Structures are given as structure tokens and as C-alpha cells.
Short mmCIF file of C-alpha atoms in Angstrom, two decimals:
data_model
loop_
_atom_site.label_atom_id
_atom_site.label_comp_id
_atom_site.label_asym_id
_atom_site.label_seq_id
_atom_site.Cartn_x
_atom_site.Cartn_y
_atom_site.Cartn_z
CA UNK H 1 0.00 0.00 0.00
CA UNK H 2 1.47 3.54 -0.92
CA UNK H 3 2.17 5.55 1.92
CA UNK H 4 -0.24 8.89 2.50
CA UNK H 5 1.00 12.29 1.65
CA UNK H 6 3.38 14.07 4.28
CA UNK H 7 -0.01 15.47 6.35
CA UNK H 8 -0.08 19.44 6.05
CA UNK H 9 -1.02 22.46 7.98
CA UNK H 10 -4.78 22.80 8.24
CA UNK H 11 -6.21 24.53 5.09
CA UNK H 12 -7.06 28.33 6.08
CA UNK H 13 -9.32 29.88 2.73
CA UNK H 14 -8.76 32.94 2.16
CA UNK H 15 -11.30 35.32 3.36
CA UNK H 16 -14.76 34.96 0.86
CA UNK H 17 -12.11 34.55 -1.79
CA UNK H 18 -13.24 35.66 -5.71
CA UNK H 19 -15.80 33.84 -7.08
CA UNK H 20 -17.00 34.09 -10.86
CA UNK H 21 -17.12 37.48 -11.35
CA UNK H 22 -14.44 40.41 -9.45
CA UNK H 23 -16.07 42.44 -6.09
CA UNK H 24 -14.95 44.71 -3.54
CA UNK H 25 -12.42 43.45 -1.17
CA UNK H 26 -14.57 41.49 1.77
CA UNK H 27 -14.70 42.47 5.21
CA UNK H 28 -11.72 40.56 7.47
CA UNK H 29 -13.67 38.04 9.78
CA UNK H 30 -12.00 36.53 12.37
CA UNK H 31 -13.10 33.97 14.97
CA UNK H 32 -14.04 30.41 15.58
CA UNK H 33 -16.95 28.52 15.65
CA UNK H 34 -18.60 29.85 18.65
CA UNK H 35 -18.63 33.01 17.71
CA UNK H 36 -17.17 36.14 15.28
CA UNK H 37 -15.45 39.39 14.85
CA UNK H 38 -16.16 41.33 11.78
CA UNK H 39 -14.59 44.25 10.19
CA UNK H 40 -16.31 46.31 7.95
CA UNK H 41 -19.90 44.35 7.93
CA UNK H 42 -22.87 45.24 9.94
CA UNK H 43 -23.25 43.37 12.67
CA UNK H 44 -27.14 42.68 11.80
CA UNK H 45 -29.02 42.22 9.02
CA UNK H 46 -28.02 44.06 5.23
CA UNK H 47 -30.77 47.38 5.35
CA UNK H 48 -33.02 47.52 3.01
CA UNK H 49 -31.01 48.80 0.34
CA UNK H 50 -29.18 45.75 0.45
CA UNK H 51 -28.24 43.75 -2.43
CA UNK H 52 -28.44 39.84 -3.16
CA UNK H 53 -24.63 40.51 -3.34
CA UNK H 54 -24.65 42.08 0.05
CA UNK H 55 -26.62 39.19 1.64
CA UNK H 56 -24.68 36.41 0.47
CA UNK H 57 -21.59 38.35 1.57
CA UNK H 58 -22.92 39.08 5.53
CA UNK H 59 -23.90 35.44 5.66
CA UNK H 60 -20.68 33.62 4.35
CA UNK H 61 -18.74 35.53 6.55
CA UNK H 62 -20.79 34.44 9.52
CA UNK H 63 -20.30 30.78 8.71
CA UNK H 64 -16.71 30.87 7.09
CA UNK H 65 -14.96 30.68 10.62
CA UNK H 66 -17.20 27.56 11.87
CA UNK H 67 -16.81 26.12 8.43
CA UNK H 68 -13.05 26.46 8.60
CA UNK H 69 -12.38 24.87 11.77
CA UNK H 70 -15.27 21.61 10.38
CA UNK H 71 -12.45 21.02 7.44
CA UNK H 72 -9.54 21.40 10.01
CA UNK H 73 -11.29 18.68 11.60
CA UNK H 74 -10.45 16.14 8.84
CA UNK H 75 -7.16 14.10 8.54
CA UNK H 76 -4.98 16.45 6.56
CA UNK H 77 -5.23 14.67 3.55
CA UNK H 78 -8.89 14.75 3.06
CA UNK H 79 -8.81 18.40 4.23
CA UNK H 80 -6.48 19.09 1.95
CA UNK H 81 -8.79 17.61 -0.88
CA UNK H 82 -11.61 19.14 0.71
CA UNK H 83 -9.92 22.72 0.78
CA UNK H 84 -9.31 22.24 -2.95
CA UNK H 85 -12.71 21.51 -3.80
CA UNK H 86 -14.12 24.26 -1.53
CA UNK H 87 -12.25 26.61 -3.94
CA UNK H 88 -9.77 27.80 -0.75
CA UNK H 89 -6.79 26.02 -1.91
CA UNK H 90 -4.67 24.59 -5.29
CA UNK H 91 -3.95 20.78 -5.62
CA UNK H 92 -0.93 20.76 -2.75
CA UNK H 93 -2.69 22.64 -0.39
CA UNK H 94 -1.37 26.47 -1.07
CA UNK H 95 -4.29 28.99 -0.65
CA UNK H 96 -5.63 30.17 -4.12
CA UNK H 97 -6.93 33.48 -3.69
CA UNK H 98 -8.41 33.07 -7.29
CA UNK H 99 -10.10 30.10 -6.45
CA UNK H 100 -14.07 29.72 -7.07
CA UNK H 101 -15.71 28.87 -4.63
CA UNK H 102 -19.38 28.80 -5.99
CA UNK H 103 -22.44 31.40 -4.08
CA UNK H 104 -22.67 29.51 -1.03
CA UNK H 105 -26.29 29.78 -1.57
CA UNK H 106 -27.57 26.65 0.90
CA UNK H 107 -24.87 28.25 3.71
CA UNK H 108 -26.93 31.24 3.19
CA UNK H 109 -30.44 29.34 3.64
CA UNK H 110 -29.68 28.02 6.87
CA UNK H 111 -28.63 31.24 8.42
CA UNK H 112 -31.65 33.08 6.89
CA UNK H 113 -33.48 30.75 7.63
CA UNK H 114 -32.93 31.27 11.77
CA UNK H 115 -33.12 35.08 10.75
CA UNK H 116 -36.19 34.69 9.65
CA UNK H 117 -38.39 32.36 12.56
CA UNK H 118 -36.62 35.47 14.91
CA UNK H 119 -33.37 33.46 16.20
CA UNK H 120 -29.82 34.62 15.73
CA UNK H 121 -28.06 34.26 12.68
CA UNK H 122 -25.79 32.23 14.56
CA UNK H 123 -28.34 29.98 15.63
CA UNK H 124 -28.18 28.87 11.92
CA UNK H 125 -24.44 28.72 11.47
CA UNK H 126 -24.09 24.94 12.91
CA UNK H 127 -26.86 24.26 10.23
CA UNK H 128 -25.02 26.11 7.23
CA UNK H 129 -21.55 23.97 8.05
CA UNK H 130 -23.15 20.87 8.01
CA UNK H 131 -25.24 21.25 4.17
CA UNK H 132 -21.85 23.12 2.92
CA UNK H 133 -20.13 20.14 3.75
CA UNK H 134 -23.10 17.86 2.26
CA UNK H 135 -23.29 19.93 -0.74
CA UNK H 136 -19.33 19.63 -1.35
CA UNK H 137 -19.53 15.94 -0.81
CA UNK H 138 -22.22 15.41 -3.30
CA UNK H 139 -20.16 17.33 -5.54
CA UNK H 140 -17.93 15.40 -5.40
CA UNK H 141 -19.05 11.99 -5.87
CA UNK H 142 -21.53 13.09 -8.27
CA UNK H 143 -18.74 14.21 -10.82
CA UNK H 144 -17.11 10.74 -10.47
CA UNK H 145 -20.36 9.46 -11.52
CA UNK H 146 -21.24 11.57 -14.17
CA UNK H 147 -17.11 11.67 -15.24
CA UNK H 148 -17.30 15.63 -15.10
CA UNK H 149 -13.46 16.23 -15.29
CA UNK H 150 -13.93 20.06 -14.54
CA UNK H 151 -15.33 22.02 -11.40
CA UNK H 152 -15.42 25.60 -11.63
CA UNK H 153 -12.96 25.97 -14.61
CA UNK H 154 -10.53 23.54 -12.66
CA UNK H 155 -10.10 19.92 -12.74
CA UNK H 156 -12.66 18.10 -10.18
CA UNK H 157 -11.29 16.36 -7.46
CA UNK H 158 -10.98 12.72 -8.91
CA UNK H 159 -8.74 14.06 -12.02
CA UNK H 160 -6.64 16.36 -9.86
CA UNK H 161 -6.18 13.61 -6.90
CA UNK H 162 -7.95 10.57 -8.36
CA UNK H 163 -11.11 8.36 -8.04
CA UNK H 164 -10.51 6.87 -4.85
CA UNK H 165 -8.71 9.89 -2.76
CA UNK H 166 -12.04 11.83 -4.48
CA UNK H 167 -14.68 9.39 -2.67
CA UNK H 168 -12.48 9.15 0.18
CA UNK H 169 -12.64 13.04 0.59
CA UNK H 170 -16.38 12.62 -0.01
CA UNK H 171 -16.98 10.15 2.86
CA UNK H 172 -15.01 12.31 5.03
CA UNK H 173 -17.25 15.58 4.41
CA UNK H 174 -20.34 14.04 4.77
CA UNK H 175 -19.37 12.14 8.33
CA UNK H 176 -18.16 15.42 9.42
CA UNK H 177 -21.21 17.62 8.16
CA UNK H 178 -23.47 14.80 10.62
CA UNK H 179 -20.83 15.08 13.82
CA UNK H 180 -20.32 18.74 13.92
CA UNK H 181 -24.02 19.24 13.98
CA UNK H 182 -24.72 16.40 16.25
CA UNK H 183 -22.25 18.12 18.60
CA UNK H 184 -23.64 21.66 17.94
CA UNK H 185 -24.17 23.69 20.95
CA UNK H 186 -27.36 23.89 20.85
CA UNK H 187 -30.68 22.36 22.74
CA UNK H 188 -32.25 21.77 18.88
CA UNK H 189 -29.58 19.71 17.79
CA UNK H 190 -30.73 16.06 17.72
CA UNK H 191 -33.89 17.38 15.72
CA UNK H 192 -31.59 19.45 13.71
CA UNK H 193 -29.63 15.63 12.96
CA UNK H 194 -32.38 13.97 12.31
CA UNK H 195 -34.14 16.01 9.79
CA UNK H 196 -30.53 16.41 7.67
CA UNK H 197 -30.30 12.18 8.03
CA UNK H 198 -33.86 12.38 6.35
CA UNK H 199 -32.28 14.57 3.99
CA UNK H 200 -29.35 12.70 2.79
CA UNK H 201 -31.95 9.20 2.23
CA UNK H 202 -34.04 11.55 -0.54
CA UNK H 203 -30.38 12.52 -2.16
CA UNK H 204 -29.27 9.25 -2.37
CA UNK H 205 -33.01 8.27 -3.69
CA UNK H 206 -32.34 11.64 -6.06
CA UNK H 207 -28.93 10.60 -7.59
CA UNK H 208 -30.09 6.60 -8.20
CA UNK H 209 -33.16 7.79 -10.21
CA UNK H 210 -30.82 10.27 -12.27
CA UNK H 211 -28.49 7.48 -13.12
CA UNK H 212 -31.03 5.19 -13.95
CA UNK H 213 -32.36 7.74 -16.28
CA UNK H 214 -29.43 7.08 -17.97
CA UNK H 215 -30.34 3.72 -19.22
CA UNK H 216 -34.32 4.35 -20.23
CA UNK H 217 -35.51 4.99 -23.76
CA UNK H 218 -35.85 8.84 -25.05
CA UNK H 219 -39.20 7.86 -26.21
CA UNK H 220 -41.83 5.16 -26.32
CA UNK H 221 -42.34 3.12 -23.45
CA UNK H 222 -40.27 3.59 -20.87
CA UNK H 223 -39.20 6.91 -21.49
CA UNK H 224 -38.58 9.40 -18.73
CA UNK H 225 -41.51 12.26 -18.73
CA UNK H 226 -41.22 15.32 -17.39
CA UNK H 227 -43.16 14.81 -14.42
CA UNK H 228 -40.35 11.58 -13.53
CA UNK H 229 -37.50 14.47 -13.80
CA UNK H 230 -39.36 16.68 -11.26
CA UNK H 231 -39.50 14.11 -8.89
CA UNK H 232 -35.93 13.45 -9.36
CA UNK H 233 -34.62 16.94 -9.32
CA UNK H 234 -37.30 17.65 -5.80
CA UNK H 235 -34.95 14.90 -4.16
CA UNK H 236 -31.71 15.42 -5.47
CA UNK H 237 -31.69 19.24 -5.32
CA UNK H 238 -34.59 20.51 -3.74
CA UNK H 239 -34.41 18.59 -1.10
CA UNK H 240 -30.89 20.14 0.09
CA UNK H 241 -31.91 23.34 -0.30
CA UNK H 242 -35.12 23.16 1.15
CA UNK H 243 -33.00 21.43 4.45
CA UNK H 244 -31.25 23.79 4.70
CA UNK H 245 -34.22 26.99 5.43
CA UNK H 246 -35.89 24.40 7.60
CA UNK H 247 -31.92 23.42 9.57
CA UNK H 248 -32.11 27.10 10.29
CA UNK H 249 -35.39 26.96 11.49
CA UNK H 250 -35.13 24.14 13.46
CA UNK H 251 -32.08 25.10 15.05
CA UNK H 252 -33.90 28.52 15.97
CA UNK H 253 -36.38 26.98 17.48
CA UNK H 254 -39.49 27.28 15.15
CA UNK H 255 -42.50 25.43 15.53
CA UNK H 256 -42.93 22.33 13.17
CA UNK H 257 -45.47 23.85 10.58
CA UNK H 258 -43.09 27.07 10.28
CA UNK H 259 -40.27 24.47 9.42
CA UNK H 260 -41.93 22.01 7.13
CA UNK H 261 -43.32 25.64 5.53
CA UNK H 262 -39.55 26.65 4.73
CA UNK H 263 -38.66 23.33 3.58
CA UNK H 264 -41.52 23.54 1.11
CA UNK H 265 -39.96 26.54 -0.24
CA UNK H 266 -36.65 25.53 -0.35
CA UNK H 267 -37.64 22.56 -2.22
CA UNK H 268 -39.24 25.11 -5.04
CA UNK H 269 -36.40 27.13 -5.12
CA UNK H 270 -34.48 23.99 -5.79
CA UNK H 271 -36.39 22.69 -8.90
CA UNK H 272 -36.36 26.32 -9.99
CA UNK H 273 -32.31 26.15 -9.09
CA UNK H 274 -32.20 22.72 -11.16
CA UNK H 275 -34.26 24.56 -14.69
CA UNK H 276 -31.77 26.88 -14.64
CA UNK H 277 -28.71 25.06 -14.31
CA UNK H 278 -30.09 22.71 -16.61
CA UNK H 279 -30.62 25.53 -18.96
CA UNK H 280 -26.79 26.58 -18.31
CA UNK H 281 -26.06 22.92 -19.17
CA UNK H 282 -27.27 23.23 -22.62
CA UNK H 283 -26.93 26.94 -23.50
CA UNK H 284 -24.55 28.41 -20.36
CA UNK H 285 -21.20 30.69 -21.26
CA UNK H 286 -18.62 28.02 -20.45
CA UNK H 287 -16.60 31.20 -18.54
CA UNK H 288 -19.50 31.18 -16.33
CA UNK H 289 -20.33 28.03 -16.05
CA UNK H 290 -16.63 26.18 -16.28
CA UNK H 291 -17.46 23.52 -18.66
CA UNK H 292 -17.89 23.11 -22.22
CA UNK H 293 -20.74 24.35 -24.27
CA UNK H 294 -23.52 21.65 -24.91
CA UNK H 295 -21.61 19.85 -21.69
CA UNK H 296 -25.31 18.08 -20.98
CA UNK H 297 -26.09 17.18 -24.37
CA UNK H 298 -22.41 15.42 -25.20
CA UNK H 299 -23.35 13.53 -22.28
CA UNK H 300 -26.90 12.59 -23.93
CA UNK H 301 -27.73 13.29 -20.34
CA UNK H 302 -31.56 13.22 -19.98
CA UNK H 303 -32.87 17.26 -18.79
CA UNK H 304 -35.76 19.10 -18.25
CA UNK H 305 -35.67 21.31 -21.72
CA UNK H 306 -34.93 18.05 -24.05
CA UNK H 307 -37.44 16.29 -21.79
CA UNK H 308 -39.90 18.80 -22.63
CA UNK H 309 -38.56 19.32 -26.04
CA UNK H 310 -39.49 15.44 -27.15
CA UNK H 311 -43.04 15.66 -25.32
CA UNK H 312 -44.04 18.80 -27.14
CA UNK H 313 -44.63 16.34 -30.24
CA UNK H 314 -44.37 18.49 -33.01
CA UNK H 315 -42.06 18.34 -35.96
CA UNK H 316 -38.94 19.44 -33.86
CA UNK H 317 -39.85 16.77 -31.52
CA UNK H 318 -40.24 13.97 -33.71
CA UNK H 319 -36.62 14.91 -35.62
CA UNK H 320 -35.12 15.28 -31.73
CA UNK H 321 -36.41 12.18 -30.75
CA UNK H 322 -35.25 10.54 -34.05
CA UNK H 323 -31.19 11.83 -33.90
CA UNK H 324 -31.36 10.78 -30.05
CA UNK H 325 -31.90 7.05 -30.80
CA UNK H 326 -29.64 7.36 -33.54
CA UNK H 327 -26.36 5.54 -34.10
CA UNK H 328 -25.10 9.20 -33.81
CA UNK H 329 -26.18 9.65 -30.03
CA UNK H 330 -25.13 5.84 -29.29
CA UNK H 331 -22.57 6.41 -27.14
CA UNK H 332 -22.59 8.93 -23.82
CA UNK H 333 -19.95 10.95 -25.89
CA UNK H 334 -21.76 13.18 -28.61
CA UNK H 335 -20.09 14.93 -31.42
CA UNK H 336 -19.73 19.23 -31.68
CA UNK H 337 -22.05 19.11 -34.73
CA UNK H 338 -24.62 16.73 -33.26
CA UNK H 339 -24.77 18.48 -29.91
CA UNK H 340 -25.18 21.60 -31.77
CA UNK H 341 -27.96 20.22 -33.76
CA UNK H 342 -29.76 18.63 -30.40
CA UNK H 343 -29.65 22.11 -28.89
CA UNK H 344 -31.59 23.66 -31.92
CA UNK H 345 -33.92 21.08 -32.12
CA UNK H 346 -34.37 21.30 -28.42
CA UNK H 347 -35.17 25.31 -28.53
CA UNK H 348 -37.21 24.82 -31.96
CA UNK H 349 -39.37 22.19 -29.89
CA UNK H 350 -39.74 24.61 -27.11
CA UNK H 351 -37.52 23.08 -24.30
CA UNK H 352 -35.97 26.17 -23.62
CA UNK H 353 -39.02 27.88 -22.96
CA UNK H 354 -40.21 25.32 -20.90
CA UNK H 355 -37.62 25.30 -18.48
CA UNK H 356 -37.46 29.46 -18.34
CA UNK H 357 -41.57 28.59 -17.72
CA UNK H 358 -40.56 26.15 -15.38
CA UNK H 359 -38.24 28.26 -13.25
CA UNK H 360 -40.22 31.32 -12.60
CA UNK H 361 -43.01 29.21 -11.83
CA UNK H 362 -40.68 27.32 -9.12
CA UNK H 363 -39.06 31.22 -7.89
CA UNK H 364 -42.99 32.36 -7.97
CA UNK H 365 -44.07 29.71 -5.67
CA UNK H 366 -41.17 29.70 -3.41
CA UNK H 367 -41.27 33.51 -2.82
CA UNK H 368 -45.48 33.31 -1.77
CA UNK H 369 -44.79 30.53 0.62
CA UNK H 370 -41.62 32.81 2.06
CA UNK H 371 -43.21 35.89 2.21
CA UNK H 372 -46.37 34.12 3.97
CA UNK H 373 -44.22 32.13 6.34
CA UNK H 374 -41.21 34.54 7.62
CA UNK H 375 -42.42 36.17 10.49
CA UNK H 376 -39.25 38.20 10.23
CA UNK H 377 -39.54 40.60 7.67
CA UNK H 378 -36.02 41.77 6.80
CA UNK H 379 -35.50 38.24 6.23
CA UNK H 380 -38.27 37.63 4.28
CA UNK H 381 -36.83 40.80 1.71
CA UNK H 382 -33.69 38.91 1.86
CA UNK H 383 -34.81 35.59 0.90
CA UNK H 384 -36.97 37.57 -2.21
CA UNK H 385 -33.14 38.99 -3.09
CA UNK H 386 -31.99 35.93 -3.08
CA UNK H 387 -34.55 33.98 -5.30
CA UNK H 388 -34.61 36.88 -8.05
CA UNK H 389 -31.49 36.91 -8.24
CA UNK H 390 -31.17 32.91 -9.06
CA UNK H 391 -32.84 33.91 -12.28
CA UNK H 392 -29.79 36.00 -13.40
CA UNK H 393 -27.24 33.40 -13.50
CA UNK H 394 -29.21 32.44 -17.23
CA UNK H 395 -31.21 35.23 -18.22
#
């Protein structure tokens, strides 16, 4: 058996390091996970001038410190992995200041989602470590499954370290993301457990149906309808997202209907979250997004817009349904000019459309159950900035 790597210092980020796009310098934050100094950020709530920007910057740094000391928690190797794919560090451990490290948008649920049943934002931090953590272990197992080979315009963990060190650093995350909140400090904390536990069974349930999906017919019997990929993107998205509002509640103390209310939402939010990255999948910038153009469609992996494309029936639909059963789309590996060609076909057949449709219908529903739910209303405006402003990342 090879011997490990010489263990290493435990990874420190760099403070709410760049992410896709340049920003003002962040505020310094300093602290551990019990509690925070900040420099230069309110110590309350954004006003009411704040930006989605602004929100997603006060809330990061709340968690970063707790979320620092989870990964020093790990055995240095798997915190060194897990620093890499965090976007804190490069492939030996040395902090990348350029790194990407993503929105932090489920982070950012669980503290507003304290905020808004009237508890602390720390109440929620314990809560935003833990479905970080799950996120980033999902991440990266799931690109192992799919064999993604990039991450944020760098190569994902199993190409940079390899397959097994990848699921290794997987395993490690999640254990950690169920300890540190089983140990949280607070009296909410087995509930808190229990509910995330209940969370990672409908991921798991999530990410078998997608891979199955993989083997079923594009049309005829057997083919997965649109209604199937709901289900599956409710469980393996949603459901995350829609832990992580209720973690926050739960962990603030909010009665049972106010929690399974925000997990309601935060299930919306995360179909709407899925259209659009499924949308990016097909049509995304690759600067933005980090992977190719057409990156779902070489994969003749099975989406909402070409799922809706192929039940719209028309003439688009019938050609779309006839090149995806072809000898062409045989293999999981699809040529430039036949990808390009699937994309038109899908847009012509109104998949496109559908998903935009599908999206704002997902962001309308979320935002009515938020609004009627949050009994704190600067949260509440918050949560609004933050589901308007998933709709910019496509259009």
C-alpha cells in the first residue's frame, strides 16, 4: 500500500475569496466557531437597500470561521482535498486566492433561515456547516459518476487527486457535516440531525433515479416524462436546499409547521435552481459556467428542456427524438455538430421555454410561501433577493 501524503497544515481559505465574477475586497472576519469578529460588515441584518450581493456576503462571513475549523477537523489529507474543492486552496494545499468557490447559496439558507423564525443568525451557522459540507460531498461523488473532469474551470477532485482519494474526501465531508451538527451547541440539535439524516436518504433516492435515467428509452415506453424528472430533481436538489431553510429553522427553534413551511420553499427554489442550471447545461457561457458548451447534451444526459422538447410532439420533436436514438447519439460521448444540432432542435421544440416557464413558476411559488411564512420581515426581503437573483445566473 502507498504511503499517504506528508499530512499538512490545516487549510485556512482565504477570506470569501473571488468567485465568478471580481467584487470589492470582503470584510476581514476573524473567529471560531462559537462566535465572530467582523470588520467592515454590519453586525445585523443588510438594510433595506441591500443587495443579493450584500446578503450572500454578511452570511458567508458568519459561517466561514465555523466552516473552517469543520475542514480542520479532517485528517490532513482529506482536508487538503476538501480545501481544494471548496475553492480555498490549489492541488498541494497552497491557498488560491483566485479560487471559485461557488455562491454559497444553501450556507446562506440556513442562516436566513434562523433570521427569519426570529433566532440569531448564529443559531443557523451549525446548520449552514453541516449542508456546505453535504453539498461539497455530493459534488464530489456526483462528478465521479457523471465523469465531469472540470469544477469551476478547474479539474474536479478525482482528475486532480484521483477516483478513490475523491470518494475518500467525499466520505469524510459528509461524516463530518453529521458530527459537527450532532455536537452543535445547541438544545435543537438532535432534531436538527435527524431532519438532515432524512435529507441525505431523498439525495441518495435523487442521484439513483438520475443514473437510472441514464439507461431508459428517449421515447416510447419507458421513457422518462417530465413529471419523472421533477420528482428526481425535488430529491436530489430541492431537497438540500429546502434542508437547509428548515436546519435554520429548526435550530432557531421554530414550531414544526413554520419548518416544514420553509422546507416547502426551499424545495421550489431547488427545482427552480435545477431549470436553470439545466438551462446553463445546454446553452450556459462556459466562462460562467466552467465547462464546455452543450456539456449536458455530449453527455446525452436526460434534462428538463430536451425532456420537454421530445413531449411537445411536433415536428422538432419527432426529428429530436429521431437523432437521439440514432447511431449518432449511441454512445454517452456526442459529437460538436450533433450536440449543436440537439440544442436547436431542443429550442425549436420549445424546451428552452419550458424550463425558463418552469423556473419562474418554481421562484414564484417559493417567494409566496416565504413571504407568507417569515415572520421576520427583513428576512423575508432577503430571501426575495436571493430567489430573483437565481434567475440572473441564465437570463
Amino acid at each position: 500500500m502507498s504511503a499517504l501524503p506528508t499530512p499538512v497544515a490545516r487549510p485556512r481559505p482565504p477570506v470569501d475569496a473571488a468567485e465568478t465574477t471580481a467584487r470589492p475586497d470582503p470584510p476581514v472576519v476573524r473567529g471560531d466557531a462559537h462566535g465572530t469578529e467582523r470588520e467592515g460588515l454590519p453586525s445585523g441584518p443588510p438594510g433595506r437597500d441591500a443587495s443579493a450581493a450584500d446578503v450572500l456576503r454578511r452570511c458567508r462571513a458568519l459561517v466561514r470561521p465555523a466552516l473552517v475549523d469543520a475542514v480542520g477537523r479532517l485528517h490532513p489529507w482529506t482536508g487538503e482535498m476538501a480545501a481544494y474543492a471548496l475553492g480555498w486552496a490549489d492541488t498541494d494545499g497552497t491557498p488560491d486566492p483566485g479560487g471559485s468557490e461557488g455562491k454559497g447559496v444553501r450556507q446562506v439558507l440556513a442562516v436566513l433561515g434562523a433570521e427569519a423564525v426570529g433566532a440569531g443568525a448564529a443559531d443557523g451557522v451549525p446548520g449552514a456547516v453541516a449542508v456546505e459540507l453535504v453539498h461539497t460531498f455530493s459534488l464530489l461523488h456526483d462528478d465521479i459518476m457523471d465523469a465531469d473532469a472540470l469544477r469551476r474551470r478547474r479539474p474536479a477532485v478525482w482528475k486532480s487527486h484521483g477516483t478513490g482519494p475523491a470518494v475518500l474526501a467525499g466520505d469524510a465531508l459528509l461524516a463530518q457535516a453529521v458530527t459537527g451538527l450532532a455536537e452543535a451547541r445547541n438544545d435543537h440539535a438532535a432534531a436538527a440531525v435527524r431532519r438532515l439524516c432524512g435529507t441525505l436518504n431523498a439525495l441518495v433516492s435523487g442521484q439513483a433515479e438520475d443514473l437510472r435515467f441514464e439507461h431508459r428509452p428517449w421515447h416510447g415506453p419507458g421513457a422518462v416524462a417530465p413529471e419523472e424528472y421533477r420528482s428526481m430533481a425535488e430529491h436530489k436538489t430541492g431537497a438540500l436546499l429546502g434542508c437547509a431553510l428548515a436546519l435554520g429553522a429548526v435550530l432557531g427553534g421554530a414550531p414544526e409547521a413554520t419548518v416544514t413551511a420553509l422546507d416547502r420553499a426551499g424545495r421550489h427554489l431547488g427545482l427552480a435552481f435545477q431549470a436553470v442550471d439545466d438551462v446553463l447545461g445546454i446553452w450556459g457561457d462556459p466562462e460562467r459556467t466552467g465547462k464546455p458548451v452543450h456539456a449536458d447534451l455530449r453527455r446525452s444526459k436526460k434534462t428538463y428542456p430536451v425532456l420537454a422538447a421530445l413531449a411537445d410532439g411536433g415536428p422538432a420533436a419527432r426529428e429530436l427524438g429521431a437523432l437521439l436514438s440514432s447511431s449518432r447519439c449511441s454512445s454517452r460521448r456526442i459529437d460538436d455538430a450533433t450536440a449543436a444540432r440537439i440544442a436547436a432542435l431542443v429550442e425549436q421544440a420549445g424546451g428552452r421555454a419550458a424550463a425558463h416557464e418552469e423556473a419562474h413558476r418554481r421562484l414564484d411559488t417559493a417567494r409566496r410561501t416565504l413571504r407568507a411564512t417569515a415572520p421576520n420581515p427583513t428576512a423575508a426581503r432577503e430571501l426575495d433577493l436571493l430567489c430573483a437573483d437565481l434567475l440572473d445566473r441564465a437570463w
